[in-house]
Each structure stands twice: as structure tokens, then as C-alpha cells.
Amino acid sequence: MTNSDLTNEIIEFAKKMQGFVVERRRDFHQHPEVKFEEKRTGDIVEELLKQWGYETKRTAGTGVIGTLKCGEKGKTVALRADIDALDVKEENDVPYKSAFEGKMHACGHDAHAAMLLGAAKIISDMKDSFVGTVKLIFQPGEEGGAGAKQVVEEGHIDDVDAIFGIHVWVEVPSGVLATRKGPMMASSDGFQIKISGKGGHAAHPHLTNDPTAPAADIYNAFHKLVSRAVNPFSPAVITLPVIEASHGYNIIPDSVEMKGTLRTFDSDLRDMLVKRMQSLVECYSKGWGCNSSFEFFRAPYPPLINDPQLTDFALDVLKAIGPVMEAEMTMGGEDFAFYTQKIPGVFVQLGIRNEEKGIIYPHHHPKFDVDEDVLWQGVATYVLLAKKYLELN
């Protein structure tokens, strides 16, 4: 059988898996589990992988690693799907609507898990045509939990030569596959500022050390950093959407708490901005007679940078599955970046936007949904990237 024939066979197999993948996706959607609570999801995944001949291990608590050796020689390739949901109340009126109030698969991780399970079945059934080892990573805690960081720290990719991941993407037309060389998604930091002063009556501000005064200065100064301290050709975003202070119009609070996020595509730029932000918080607070702290409340996500050579390879493979386009850079963060910091990797977007079906709502929206008709393409993408990579050299 020629390579072309085998590619077509895999694509046809992926299409035949469509019913299974949709069924699994809807089940996961109806039973969402947020970061590091994905016990039911992990148990289902592990049971199926064992049935199909994979050696399994648990990772990051609720995640699952499935390994299939297709011969003693060859490289090791990893395929990753995140499996966690969000604390979002679903507003879709669908038969598979979330059964858990206030929890929802509002980012498509249910589809990712289902597509990788479909790929797992195909790889198992076609094991004799693979040369090397396939490692499947069903990863928990992507949504702010840095689950990928734990997977890396536990050593699960120490023996992996390359890794591929997929994310359904509502900004891309349904059925279109997209990726790009180099920086694709931004670093993501969540920071918290606390300013402590001396509260009192709003009519007597001179008797207080009003923490809202430095808070206002810090808010303005942070946004000036982007325009005054950053090269205009280097994208950066600082956003401070949370400011909590007094709840009374005539009461000056003892303290102010601010929360925000920093995004860049350059780790050196990120480090410079963090130092400047820390300095601004300290200096403005001292100037108003207040104490302060600046800290991160979750693990920082590095920028996601696709390996250029591996991206060329992936783009060539994807052409057999559907239309291909260059992905736009986005300030959104993704903990897949922890993998690409350590080994070559490529992150692929699978377009799901379908205006006729009303699939237009952004990720993390209560009405987010997935065009299920294209999920077979994600399955085929996983399988073909793994197979073709193992055939290199």
C-alpha cells in the first residue's frame, strides 16, 4: 500500500469514527469537570485506552497518559488533549446541556478529549503500520491550573521527540485547519496587588492614608508601560479589570486589592515588564504612605512557540485533511507552551465557526458550542501527524 493510499485509509477511518467521537464529546459535555476534578473523565479515558492495548499511567492527579509501542525501534511522538471544563453556567438549549449547574465545557476541551480517543482507537487498530511509540496525553488543569507544567515535571515527555496538540477555534471557519511558525499564543500571567493604608471617613481624607490614591496611579502607570516602555513592534497587553476597595461612598478603605493579567510573546520582555510593574507598585504606595505587595496567584504560562521546521512538516500533512491557513497570533494563553519549551511541538487550530448553525460565540461564553461535523478532521489530524512524524528519517 502506498503512502497516499494509507493516508486516504486513515481519513476514511476517521470519518467512520465520527459517531463515536460525537457520542463521547456529548457525554463529556454533559458531565463537565473543572481543573483537577476530572476523575470521571480520566476514568473513562483510561478504561478505553486499556481496552485498546495502551499502557496507562495517571498524571497531574486526574490526567491519563496512554502509551502504545509499535515496535522496538523508532521515535516517540506525543499527542495532547486537555480535558477540563470551566466555572461557567451554560445557556445552550441542547440535549447534551451540562448537568452540573455553573460548570460547562465552554472552551471545547470535551471535543479535544473525544477526538484524541477517536485517534487512539485508529492508532491501535492500525498499530502494525506505525513504526515507533505513540504517547497520548489527556491533560487536566489547562484552565489556569498549568496542568501541562505538572506533566512535564513528572517526566512524561522526557523520552518524547515531538508533540502535537489541537484546539477547536471559533474564529476560524469550520473545517479549516490553521497553524503558524514561531510565536502563536502569548505568555499569560495572573497578578495580584494589595495596598494597605489607613481608612477613615471620606470627609476627612487628611486623617487617612488613602490606598485608593496609589491604586489609581498604579492603574494608569501600568497602561502607560505598554506605550512608553515597550518597543512598538513587540506586542504586549496589561489589563487590570479587578479593583476592590470601599463599599461605601463615604468610607475610605484600609486596603485595595487589584488583579490583572500580563501578556507578551517574548519572555525577556515579560521579565522586564514584571520588574517595572513591581517597582511602580512599591514606589507609588510608599509615596502615599502605604504598604504594598505584588505577586502571582497562579503559575505563569510561557508564550507558545511552534517549532518552525516541524510546522512546515505539519502544514504539509494537514493539506490532505482540509483547507489550511496561517493562524493569527493571539494574546490568549495556552499551557501547551510548557511542552514546546522542552521539546519541538506544533499547536493546530481546527476551525468550528458556522454561522448557519449559530456557532459564533467565543471561547468561555455561556453559549459556546462546537460544529460536530468537523470533529473527524481533528481525529485524522492527530493520527496523520503521529504516523507521518514517526516515518521521518
CSV table of C-alpha atoms in Angstrom, one decimal:
chain,number,residue,atom,x,y,z
A,1,MET,CA,0.0,0.0,0.0
A,2,THR,CA,1.4,3.4,-1.0
A,3,ASN,CA,1.6,6.4,1.5
A,4,SER,CA,-1.2,8.1,-0.4
A,5,ASP,CA,-3.4,5.0,-0.1
A,6,LEU,CA,-2.6,4.8,3.7
A,7,THR,CA,-3.4,8.5,4.2
A,8,ASN,CA,-6.8,8.0,2.5
A,9,GLU,CA,-7.5,4.9,4.6
A,10,ILE,CA,-6.8,6.9,7.8
A,11,ILE,CA,-9.1,9.7,6.6
A,12,GLU,CA,-11.9,7.3,5.8
A,13,PHE,CA,-11.3,5.6,9.2
A,14,ALA,CA,-11.6,8.9,10.9
A,15,LYS,CA,-14.9,9.7,9.2
A,16,LYS,CA,-16.2,6.3,10.3
A,17,MET,CA,-15.3,7.2,13.9
A,18,GLN,CA,-17.4,10.4,13.7
A,19,GLY,CA,-20.4,8.8,15.5
A,20,PHE,CA,-18.2,7.5,18.4
A,21,VAL,CA,-16.5,10.9,18.7
A,22,VAL,CA,-19.7,12.9,18.8
A,23,GLU,CA,-21.1,10.5,21.4
A,24,ARG,CA,-18.1,10.8,23.6
A,25,ARG,CA,-18.0,14.6,23.2
A,26,ARG,CA,-21.6,15.0,24.2
A,27,ASP,CA,-21.1,12.7,27.2
A,28,PHE,CA,-18.1,14.8,28.4
A,29,HIS,CA,-20.0,18.0,27.7
A,30,GLN,CA,-22.9,16.8,29.8
A,31,HIS,CA,-20.6,15.9,32.7
A,32,PRO,CA,-18.1,18.8,32.9
A,33,GLU,CA,-15.3,18.6,35.4
A,34,VAL,CA,-13.2,21.7,36.2
A,35,LYS,CA,-9.4,21.7,36.7
A,36,PHE,CA,-8.0,18.8,38.7
A,37,GLU,CA,-11.5,17.4,39.4
A,38,GLU,CA,-11.7,15.4,36.1
A,39,LYS,CA,-12.0,12.0,37.8
A,40,ARG,CA,-14.9,10.7,35.8
A,41,THR,CA,-13.4,11.9,32.5
A,42,GLY,CA,-10.0,10.3,33.4
A,43,ASP,CA,-11.5,7.0,34.5
A,44,ILE,CA,-13.5,6.7,31.2
A,45,VAL,CA,-10.4,7.6,29.1
A,46,GLU,CA,-8.2,5.1,31.0
A,47,GLU,CA,-10.6,2.3,30.7
A,48,LEU,CA,-11.0,2.7,26.9
A,49,LEU,CA,-7.2,3.0,26.4
A,50,LYS,CA,-6.6,-0.2,28.3
A,51,GLN,CA,-9.3,-1.9,26.2
A,52,TRP,CA,-7.3,-0.9,23.1
A,53,GLY,CA,-4.0,-2.1,24.3
A,54,TYR,CA,-2.4,1.0,25.7
A,55,GLU,CA,-0.2,1.0,28.8
A,56,THR,CA,-1.7,3.7,31.1
A,57,LYS,CA,-0.4,6.0,33.8
A,58,ARG,CA,-2.1,8.8,35.8
A,59,THR,CA,-0.6,12.2,35.6
A,60,ALA,CA,-1.2,15.5,37.4
A,61,GLY,CA,-3.7,13.7,39.6
A,62,THR,CA,-6.7,13.3,37.2
A,63,GLY,CA,-4.9,13.1,33.8
A,64,VAL,CA,-4.1,10.0,31.9
A,65,ILE,CA,-1.0,9.0,29.8
A,66,GLY,CA,-1.6,6.2,27.2
A,67,THR,CA,1.5,4.6,25.6
A,68,LEU,CA,1.5,2.3,22.6
A,69,LYS,CA,4.7,0.8,21.4
A,70,CYS,CA,4.6,-0.1,17.7
A,71,GLY,CA,7.8,-2.0,17.5
A,72,GLU,CA,11.1,-1.7,19.5
A,73,LYS,CA,12.7,0.9,17.2
A,74,GLY,CA,11.8,4.4,16.2
A,75,LYS,CA,11.0,7.8,17.7
A,76,THR,CA,8.4,8.7,20.3
A,77,VAL,CA,5.6,11.2,19.4
A,78,ALA,CA,3.1,12.6,21.8
A,79,LEU,CA,-0.4,13.8,21.1
A,80,ARG,CA,-2.1,16.0,23.7
A,81,ALA,CA,-5.7,16.9,24.5
A,82,ASP,CA,-6.8,18.9,27.5
A,83,ILE,CA,-9.9,17.6,29.4
A,84,ASP,CA,-11.0,20.2,32.0
A,85,ALA,CA,-14.1,22.4,31.9
A,86,LEU,CA,-14.9,25.9,33.3
A,87,ASP,CA,-16.9,27.5,36.0
A,88,VAL,CA,-19.5,28.8,33.5
A,89,LYS,CA,-23.3,28.5,33.6
A,90,GLU,CA,-24.4,27.1,30.3
A,91,GLU,CA,-27.1,28.9,28.3
A,92,ASN,CA,-27.3,26.5,25.3
A,93,ASP,CA,-30.6,24.6,24.9
A,94,VAL,CA,-29.3,21.3,23.6
A,95,PRO,CA,-29.9,17.7,24.6
A,96,TYR,CA,-26.4,17.4,26.0
A,97,LYS,CA,-26.5,20.5,28.1
A,98,SER,CA,-24.4,20.5,31.2
A,99,ALA,CA,-26.0,18.5,34.0
A,100,PHE,CA,-23.9,20.5,36.6
A,101,GLU,CA,-25.1,24.0,37.4
A,102,GLY,CA,-22.4,26.5,37.0
A,103,LYS,CA,-20.0,24.2,35.2
A,104,MET,CA,-19.6,23.9,31.4
A,105,HIS,CA,-17.2,22.9,28.6
A,106,ALA,CA,-17.1,26.4,27.3
A,107,CYS,CA,-13.7,26.0,25.6
A,108,GLY,CA,-14.0,22.8,23.6
A,109,HIS,CA,-11.9,20.5,25.7
A,110,ASP,CA,-14.7,18.0,25.6
A,111,ALA,CA,-14.1,17.9,21.8
A,112,HIS,CA,-10.4,17.6,22.2
A,113,ALA,CA,-10.7,14.6,24.5
A,114,ALA,CA,-13.2,12.9,22.2
A,115,MET,CA,-11.1,13.5,19.1
A,116,LEU,CA,-8.0,12.1,20.8
A,117,LEU,CA,-9.9,9.0,21.9
A,118,GLY,CA,-11.0,8.5,18.3
A,119,ALA,CA,-7.4,8.8,17.2
A,120,ALA,CA,-6.3,6.3,19.9
A,121,LYS,CA,-8.7,3.7,18.5
A,122,ILE,CA,-7.4,4.2,15.0
A,123,ILE,CA,-3.8,4.0,16.0
A,124,SER,CA,-4.5,0.8,18.0
A,125,ASP,CA,-6.3,-0.8,15.1
A,126,MET,CA,-3.5,0.2,12.6
A,127,LYS,CA,-0.6,-0.4,15.0
A,128,ASP,CA,1.2,-2.7,12.5
A,129,SER,CA,1.6,0.3,10.1
A,130,PHE,CA,3.2,2.5,12.7
A,131,VAL,CA,6.9,2.5,13.5
A,132,GLY,CA,7.9,3.8,16.9
A,133,THR,CA,6.0,4.8,20.0
A,134,VAL,CA,2.8,6.9,20.4
A,135,LYS,CA,2.2,8.6,23.7
A,136,LEU,CA,-1.3,10.1,24.3
A,137,ILE,CA,-1.6,12.9,27.0
A,138,PHE,CA,-5.1,13.5,28.3
A,139,GLN,CA,-4.1,16.5,30.4
A,140,PRO,CA,-6.1,18.1,33.3
A,141,GLY,CA,-6.0,21.7,34.5
A,142,GLU,CA,-5.3,23.7,31.4
A,143,GLU,CA,-7.7,26.5,32.5
A,144,GLY,CA,-5.4,28.3,34.9
A,145,GLY,CA,-4.0,25.2,36.6
A,146,ALA,CA,-0.9,24.7,34.5
A,147,GLY,CA,-1.6,21.0,34.2
A,148,ALA,CA,1.0,20.8,31.4
A,149,LYS,CA,3.7,22.0,33.8
A,150,GLN,CA,2.9,19.1,36.1
A,151,VAL,CA,3.0,16.6,33.2
A,152,VAL,CA,6.5,17.9,32.2
A,153,GLU,CA,7.8,18.0,35.8
A,154,GLU,CA,6.7,14.4,36.3
A,155,GLY,CA,8.9,13.4,33.4
A,156,HIS,CA,6.3,12.1,31.0
A,157,ILE,CA,7.8,13.8,27.9
A,158,ASP,CA,11.5,13.1,28.8
A,159,ASP,CA,11.5,10.4,26.1
A,160,VAL,CA,9.3,12.2,23.6
A,161,ASP,CA,10.9,13.6,20.4
A,162,ALA,CA,8.0,15.8,19.3
A,163,ILE,CA,4.5,16.8,20.4
A,164,PHE,CA,1.3,17.9,18.7
A,165,GLY,CA,-1.9,19.5,20.1
A,166,ILE,CA,-5.2,20.6,18.6
A,167,HIS,CA,-7.7,23.3,19.8
A,168,VAL,CA,-11.1,23.8,18.2
A,169,TRP,CA,-11.2,27.5,17.2
A,170,VAL,CA,-14.3,29.6,16.7
A,171,GLU,CA,-12.5,32.4,14.9
A,172,VAL,CA,-11.6,30.1,12.1
A,173,PRO,CA,-14.2,28.9,9.6
A,174,SER,CA,-15.5,25.4,10.2
A,175,GLY,CA,-13.3,22.7,8.7
A,176,VAL,CA,-10.3,24.9,8.1
A,177,LEU,CA,-7.0,23.9,9.8
A,178,ALA,CA,-4.6,26.6,10.9
A,179,THR,CA,-1.2,27.0,12.5
A,180,ARG,CA,1.9,29.2,12.2
A,181,LYS,CA,5.6,29.1,12.6
A,182,GLY,CA,7.1,30.6,15.8
A,183,PRO,CA,5.1,32.6,18.3
A,184,MET,CA,1.4,31.7,18.1
A,185,MET,CA,-0.1,32.3,21.6
A,186,ALA,CA,1.1,34.8,24.3
A,187,SER,CA,2.5,34.2,27.7
A,188,SER,CA,-0.1,34.5,30.4
A,189,ASP,CA,0.3,35.9,33.9
A,190,GLY,CA,-2.3,36.4,36.6
A,191,PHE,CA,-1.0,39.0,39.2
A,192,GLN,CA,-2.5,40.4,42.4
A,193,ILE,CA,-1.7,43.8,44.0
A,194,LYS,CA,-2.5,44.6,47.6
A,195,ILE,CA,-2.2,48.1,49.0
A,196,SER,CA,-2.6,48.7,52.7
A,197,GLY,CA,-3.1,52.1,54.2
A,198,LYS,CA,-5.3,53.7,56.9
A,199,GLY,CA,-9.0,54.1,56.3
A,200,GLY,CA,-11.5,56.6,57.6
A,201,HIS,CA,-14.3,59.0,56.8
A,202,ALA,CA,-14.4,60.3,53.3
A,203,ALA,CA,-15.0,63.8,54.6
A,204,HIS,CA,-11.6,63.8,56.4
A,205,PRO,CA,-9.1,62.3,53.9
A,206,HIS,CA,-6.2,64.1,55.6
A,207,LEU,CA,-6.6,61.8,58.6
A,208,THR,CA,-6.1,58.7,56.5
A,209,ASN,CA,-3.5,57.1,54.3
A,210,ASP,CA,-5.9,56.5,51.4
A,211,PRO,CA,-4.9,53.4,49.5
A,212,THR,CA,-7.1,54.3,46.5
A,213,ALA,CA,-4.8,57.2,45.6
A,214,PRO,CA,-1.8,55.0,44.7
A,215,ALA,CA,-4.2,52.4,43.2
A,216,ALA,CA,-5.4,55.0,40.7
A,217,ASP,CA,-1.8,56.0,39.9
A,218,ILE,CA,-0.7,52.4,39.5
A,219,TYR,CA,-3.6,51.6,37.2
A,220,ASN,CA,-2.7,54.5,34.9
A,221,ALA,CA,1.1,53.8,35.1
A,222,PHE,CA,0.6,50.1,34.1
A,223,HIS,CA,-1.1,51.1,30.9
A,224,LYS,CA,1.5,53.7,30.1
A,225,LEU,CA,4.1,51.0,30.3
A,226,VAL,CA,2.9,49.4,27.1
A,227,SER,CA,3.1,52.7,25.1
A,228,ARG,CA,6.2,54.1,26.8
A,229,ALA,CA,8.4,51.2,27.8
A,230,VAL,CA,7.8,48.6,25.1
A,231,ASN,CA,9.1,48.6,21.5
A,232,PRO,CA,6.0,49.3,19.3
A,233,PHE,CA,6.9,46.2,17.2
A,234,SER,CA,6.7,44.0,20.3
A,235,PRO,CA,3.1,43.1,21.3
A,236,ALA,CA,2.2,43.4,25.0
A,237,VAL,CA,-1.0,43.7,26.9
A,238,ILE,CA,-1.6,44.7,30.6
A,239,THR,CA,-5.1,44.6,31.8
A,240,LEU,CA,-6.4,45.4,35.3
A,241,PRO,CA,-10.1,44.5,35.4
A,242,VAL,CA,-10.4,43.9,39.1
A,243,ILE,CA,-10.2,46.7,41.7
A,244,GLU,CA,-11.8,46.1,45.0
A,245,ALA,CA,-11.9,48.8,47.7
A,246,SER,CA,-14.6,50.5,49.7
A,247,HIS,CA,-18.2,49.5,49.5
A,248,GLY,CA,-19.4,52.8,50.9
A,249,TYR,CA,-19.4,56.1,49.1
A,250,ASN,CA,-18.3,58.0,52.2
A,251,ILE,CA,-15.8,55.4,53.6
A,252,ILE,CA,-12.1,55.4,52.7
A,253,PRO,CA,-10.9,51.7,52.9
A,254,ASP,CA,-8.0,50.3,54.8
A,255,SER,CA,-6.9,48.4,51.7
A,256,VAL,CA,-7.3,48.0,48.0
A,257,GLU,CA,-6.9,44.8,46.0
A,258,MET,CA,-6.2,44.7,42.3
A,259,LYS,CA,-6.0,41.8,39.9
A,260,GLY,CA,-4.9,41.7,36.3
A,261,THR,CA,-3.1,39.9,33.5
A,262,LEU,CA,0.1,40.4,31.5
A,263,ARG,CA,0.5,39.0,28.0
A,264,THR,CA,3.6,39.1,25.7
A,265,PHE,CA,5.2,36.8,23.1
A,266,ASP,CA,8.7,37.5,24.4
A,267,SER,CA,9.9,36.0,27.7
A,268,ASP,CA,12.6,38.7,28.2
A,269,LEU,CA,10.1,41.5,27.6
A,270,ARG,CA,7.8,39.8,30.1
A,271,ASP,CA,10.5,39.7,32.7
A,272,MET,CA,11.3,43.4,32.2
A,273,LEU,CA,7.7,44.4,32.5
A,274,VAL,CA,7.3,42.4,35.7
A,275,LYS,CA,10.2,44.3,37.3
A,276,ARG,CA,8.8,47.6,36.2
A,277,MET,CA,5.4,46.7,37.5
A,278,GLN,CA,6.8,45.7,40.9
A,279,SER,CA,8.8,48.9,41.1
A,280,LEU,CA,5.7,51.1,40.2
A,281,VAL,CA,3.6,49.4,42.9
A,282,GLU,CA,6.2,49.8,45.5
A,283,CYS,CA,7.1,53.4,44.7
A,284,TYR,CA,3.6,54.8,44.3
A,285,SER,CA,2.4,53.0,47.5
A,286,LYS,CA,5.3,54.4,49.6
A,287,GLY,CA,4.7,57.8,48.2
A,288,TRP,CA,1.2,57.8,49.7
A,289,GLY,CA,2.3,56.3,53.0
A,290,CYS,CA,1.0,52.8,52.2
A,291,ASN,CA,2.4,49.3,52.2
A,292,SER,CA,2.1,47.0,49.2
A,293,SER,CA,2.7,43.6,47.7
A,294,PHE,CA,2.8,42.3,44.1
A,295,GLU,CA,2.5,38.6,43.5
A,296,PHE,CA,1.3,36.0,41.0
A,297,PHE,CA,-1.7,33.9,42.1
A,298,ARG,CA,-1.1,31.1,39.5
A,299,ALA,CA,1.7,29.6,37.6
A,300,PRO,CA,2.8,31.9,34.7
A,301,TYR,CA,2.2,30.4,31.3
A,302,PRO,CA,5.1,31.0,28.8
A,303,PRO,CA,4.5,32.0,25.2
A,304,LEU,CA,3.5,29.2,22.9
A,305,ILE,CA,6.1,29.0,20.2
A,306,ASN,CA,5.8,26.4,17.4
A,307,ASP,CA,8.9,24.8,16.1
A,308,PRO,CA,9.4,26.3,12.5
A,309,GLN,CA,10.7,23.1,10.8
A,310,LEU,CA,8.1,20.9,12.5
A,311,THR,CA,5.4,23.4,11.5
A,312,ASP,CA,6.4,23.1,7.8
A,313,PHE,CA,6.0,19.4,8.2
A,314,ALA,CA,2.6,19.7,9.8
A,315,LEU,CA,1.3,22.1,7.2
A,316,ASP,CA,2.2,19.7,4.5
A,317,VAL,CA,0.4,16.8,6.3
A,318,LEU,CA,-2.7,18.9,7.0
A,319,LYS,CA,-3.3,19.6,3.3
A,320,ALA,CA,-4.7,16.0,2.9
A,321,ILE,CA,-7.4,16.7,5.6
A,322,GLY,CA,-8.9,20.0,4.6
A,323,PRO,CA,-8.2,23.7,3.7
A,324,VAL,CA,-5.2,25.1,5.5
A,325,MET,CA,-4.4,28.7,6.5
A,326,GLU,CA,-1.9,30.6,8.6
A,327,ALA,CA,-3.2,31.1,12.1
A,328,GLU,CA,-3.3,34.6,13.5
A,329,MET,CA,-1.2,35.3,16.6
A,330,THR,CA,-3.4,35.7,19.7
A,331,MET,CA,-2.9,37.2,23.1
A,332,GLY,CA,-4.7,34.2,24.6
A,333,GLY,CA,-2.6,31.8,26.7
A,334,GLU,CA,-2.2,28.0,26.5
A,335,ASP,CA,-0.3,25.7,28.8
A,336,PHE,CA,0.7,23.6,25.8
A,337,ALA,CA,3.6,26.1,25.8
A,338,PHE,CA,5.2,24.2,28.7
A,339,TYR,CA,5.7,21.3,26.3
A,340,THR,CA,7.1,23.4,23.5
A,341,GLN,CA,9.6,24.9,25.9
A,342,LYS,CA,11.1,21.5,26.4
A,343,ILE,CA,10.7,19.7,23.0
A,344,PRO,CA,9.7,20.6,19.5
A,345,GLY,CA,6.0,20.9,19.1
A,346,VAL,CA,3.2,22.3,17.0
A,347,PHE,CA,-0.3,23.5,18.0
A,348,VAL,CA,-3.0,23.3,15.4
A,349,GLN,CA,-6.4,25.1,15.3
A,350,LEU,CA,-9.4,23.3,14.0
A,351,GLY,CA,-12.0,25.8,12.7
A,352,ILE,CA,-15.5,25.4,14.1
A,353,ARG,CA,-17.2,28.7,13.2
A,354,ASN,CA,-20.5,28.0,11.5
A,355,GLU,CA,-22.9,31.0,11.3
A,356,GLU,CA,-25.7,28.9,9.8
A,357,LYS,CA,-25.7,26.7,12.9
A,358,GLY,CA,-25.3,29.6,15.2
A,359,ILE,CA,-21.8,28.5,16.3
A,360,ILE,CA,-20.5,32.0,16.6
A,361,TYR,CA,-19.9,32.6,20.3
A,362,PRO,CA,-16.4,33.0,21.6
A,363,HIS,CA,-14.5,30.6,23.9
A,364,HIS,CA,-15.6,30.8,27.6
A,365,HIS,CA,-19.0,32.2,26.6
A,366,PRO,CA,-22.1,30.6,28.1
A,367,LYS,CA,-23.4,29.8,24.6
A,368,PHE,CA,-20.1,28.4,23.2
A,369,ASP,CA,-20.6,25.3,21.1
A,370,VAL,CA,-18.8,23.1,18.6
A,371,ASP,CA,-19.6,22.2,15.0
A,372,GLU,CA,-19.5,18.5,15.5
A,373,ASP,CA,-19.5,17.7,11.7
A,374,VAL,CA,-15.8,18.5,11.5
A,375,LEU,CA,-14.6,16.5,14.5
A,376,TRP,CA,-13.4,13.7,12.2
A,377,GLN,CA,-10.8,16.2,10.9
A,378,GLY,CA,-9.3,16.5,14.3
A,379,VAL,CA,-9.1,12.8,14.6
A,380,ALA,CA,-7.4,12.5,11.2
A,381,THR,CA,-5.0,15.3,12.2
A,382,TYR,CA,-3.9,13.5,15.3
A,383,VAL,CA,-3.4,10.2,13.6
A,384,LEU,CA,-1.7,11.5,10.4
A,385,LEU,CA,0.7,13.8,12.3
A,386,ALA,CA,1.8,10.9,14.5
A,387,LYS,CA,2.2,8.5,11.7
A,388,LYS,CA,4.0,10.8,9.3
A,389,TYR,CA,6.3,12.1,12.1
A,390,LEU,CA,7.4,8.6,13.0
A,391,GLU,CA,8.2,7.9,9.4
A,392,LEU,CA,10.7,10.9,9.2
A,393,ASN,CA,14.3,9.8,8.9
